[in-house]
PDB file of C-alpha atoms in Angstrom:
ATOM      1  CA  MET A   6     177.823-128.013 -65.098  1.00 51.00           C
ATOM      2  CA  MET A   7     177.748-131.068 -63.156  1.00 54.00           C
ATOM      3  CA  ARG A   8     174.515-132.117 -64.714  1.00 55.00           C
ATOM      4  CA  LYS A   9     176.143-131.737 -68.271  1.00 53.00           C
ATOM      5  CA  ARG A  10     179.105-133.862 -67.073  1.00 54.00           C
ATOM      6  CA  ILE A  11     176.622-136.686 -65.982  1.00 57.00           C
ATOM      7  CA  THR A  12     174.834-136.385 -69.387  1.00 55.00           C
ATOM      8  CA  GLY A  13     177.843-136.764 -71.473  1.00 54.00           C
ATOM      9  CA  VAL A  14     179.201-139.866 -69.428  1.00 50.00           C
ATOM     10  CA  ALA A  15     175.888-141.413 -69.802  1.00 53.00           C
ATOM     11  CA  ALA A  16     175.869-140.780 -73.417  1.00 53.00           C
ATOM     12  CA  ILE A  17     179.471-142.178 -73.914  1.00 63.00           C
ATOM     13  CA  VAL A  18     178.263-145.313 -72.007  1.00 53.00           C
ATOM     14  CA  LEU A  19     175.035-145.671 -74.124  1.00 50.00           C
ATOM     15  CA  LEU A  20     176.895-145.292 -77.528  1.00 51.00           C
ATOM     16  CA  ALA A  21     179.779-147.856 -76.233  1.00 55.00           C
ATOM     17  CA  THR A  22     177.060-150.329 -75.282  1.00 57.00           C
ATOM     18  CA  LEU A  23     175.332-149.914 -78.850  1.00 52.00           C
ATOM     19  CA  ALA A  24     178.801-150.336 -80.498  1.00 56.00           C
ATOM     20  CA  ALA A  25     179.414-153.587 -78.687  1.00 56.00           C
ATOM     21  CA  ARG A  26     176.090-155.043 -79.290  1.00 57.00           C
ATOM     22  CA  ALA A  27     176.241-154.260 -82.944  1.00 53.00           C
ATOM     23  CA  GLN A  28     179.271-156.174 -83.149  1.00 53.00           C
ATOM     24  CA  GLN A  29     177.985-159.282 -81.679  1.00 52.00           C
ATOM     25  CA  PRO A  30     176.415-161.932 -84.118  1.00 56.00           C
ATOM     26  CA  ALA A  31     172.875-162.580 -84.182  1.00 54.00           C
ATOM     27  CA  PRO A  32     171.838-165.667 -82.418  1.00 57.00           C
ATOM     28  CA  ALA A  33     171.559-168.698 -84.635  1.00 59.00           C
ATOM     29  CA  THR A  34     168.134-170.071 -85.270  1.00 61.00           C
ATOM     30  CA  PRO A  35     167.947-173.845 -84.798  1.00 62.00           C
ATOM     31  CA  ALA A  36     168.354-175.551 -88.224  1.00 57.00           C
ATOM     32  CA  GLN A  37     166.002-178.159 -89.393  1.00 68.00           C
ATOM     33  CA  PRO A  38     167.836-181.834 -89.474  1.00 69.00           C
ATOM     34  CA  ASN A  39     167.542-181.750 -93.480  1.00 78.00           C
ATOM     35  CA  GLN A  40     168.286-178.229 -94.282  1.00 85.00           C
ATOM     36  CA  PRO A  41     171.866-177.661 -95.494  1.00 87.00           C
ATOM     37  CA  ARG A  42     174.385-175.785 -93.148  1.00 85.00           C
ATOM     38  CA  LEU A  43     177.918-175.351 -93.209  1.00 86.00           C
ATOM     39  CA  GLU A  44     180.410-177.009 -90.772  1.00 89.00           C
ATOM     40  CA  VAL A  45     183.731-175.554 -90.170  1.00 88.00           C
ATOM     41  CA  PRO A  46     185.960-177.722 -87.883  1.00 89.00           C
ATOM     42  CA  GLU A  47     188.800-175.264 -87.720  1.00 89.00           C
ATOM     43  CA  VAL A  48     187.756-171.643 -87.516  1.00 87.00           C
ATOM     44  CA  ALA A  49     191.315-170.007 -86.949  1.00 91.00           C
ATOM     45  CA  PHE A  50     194.952-170.798 -87.513  1.00 91.00           C
ATOM     46  CA  ASN A  51     197.935-169.511 -86.078  1.00 93.00           C
ATOM     47  CA  PHE A  52     200.823-168.973 -88.583  1.00 92.00           C
ATOM     48  CA  GLY A  53     203.349-168.169 -85.642  1.00 93.00           C
ATOM     49  CA  TYR A  54     206.506-166.355 -86.681  1.00 94.00           C
ATOM     50  CA  VAL A  55     206.472-165.535 -90.261  1.00 93.00           C
ATOM     51  CA  PRO A  56     209.554-163.654 -91.829  1.00 94.00           C
ATOM     52  CA  GLN A  57     208.620-160.783 -93.955  1.00 94.00           C
ATOM     53  CA  GLY A  58     207.961-161.278 -97.266  1.00 93.00           C
ATOM     54  CA  ALA A  59     207.501-164.924 -97.075  1.00 93.00           C
ATOM     55  CA  SER A  60     204.547-166.591 -98.877  1.00 92.00           C
ATOM     56  CA  ILE A  61     202.217-168.668 -96.613  1.00 92.00           C
ATOM     57  CA  SER A  62     198.818-170.580 -96.995  1.00 93.00           C
ATOM     58  CA  HIS A  63     196.429-172.591 -94.895  1.00 91.00           C
ATOM     59  CA  VAL A  64     193.766-174.737 -96.113  1.00 92.00           C
ATOM     60  CA  PHE A  65     190.364-174.407 -94.376  1.00 88.00           C
ATOM     61  CA  TRP A  66     188.000-177.585 -94.704  1.00 90.00           C
ATOM     62  CA  LEU A  67     184.365-176.739 -95.360  1.00 88.00           C
ATOM     63  CA  LYS A  68     181.680-179.321 -94.683  1.00 89.00           C
ATOM     64  CA  SER A  69     178.093-179.260 -95.821  1.00 89.00           C
ATOM     65  CA  VAL A  70     175.641-180.924 -93.274  1.00 88.00           C
ATOM     66  CA  GLY A  71     172.253-181.953 -94.334  1.00 85.00           C
ATOM     67  CA  ALA A  72     170.322-183.646 -96.958  1.00 86.00           C
ATOM     68  CA  ASP A  73     169.664-180.409 -99.287  1.00 87.00           C
ATOM     69  CA  THR A  74     171.993-178.575-101.112  1.00 88.00           C
ATOM     70  CA  LEU A  75     174.219-175.850 -99.736  1.00 87.00           C
ATOM     71  CA  ARG A  76     174.422-172.755-101.508  1.00 87.00           C
ATOM     72  CA  ILE A  77     177.104-170.201-100.256  1.00 85.00           C
ATOM     73  CA  THR A  78     175.773-166.760-101.723  1.00 88.00           C
ATOM     74  CA  ASP A  79     178.118-164.472 -99.697  1.00 88.00           C
ATOM     75  CA  VAL A  80     181.674-164.508 -98.268  1.00 85.00           C
ATOM     76  CA  ARG A  81     183.149-162.068 -96.050  1.00 83.00           C
ATOM     77  CA  PRO A  82     186.715-162.261 -94.839  1.00 77.00           C
ATOM     78  CA  GLY A  83     187.175-161.551 -91.207  1.00 68.00           C
TER      79      GLY A  83
END
């Protein structure tokens, strides 16, 4: 009985660890100086208190850094 409980706890810890690692972004590879890359100076914005039904917006500036053309092929809202 105790062995089943320990095995169950170990399985839960293993699954939690794998889930946490899956959510971490892959380490960035160092970019070459002339390769294009996207620079986002402001990655988050807090609107604070907003009344229900209010229309709000915010502009995030994106900057292409590098000598080559930057192509954005996929966008995923977070």
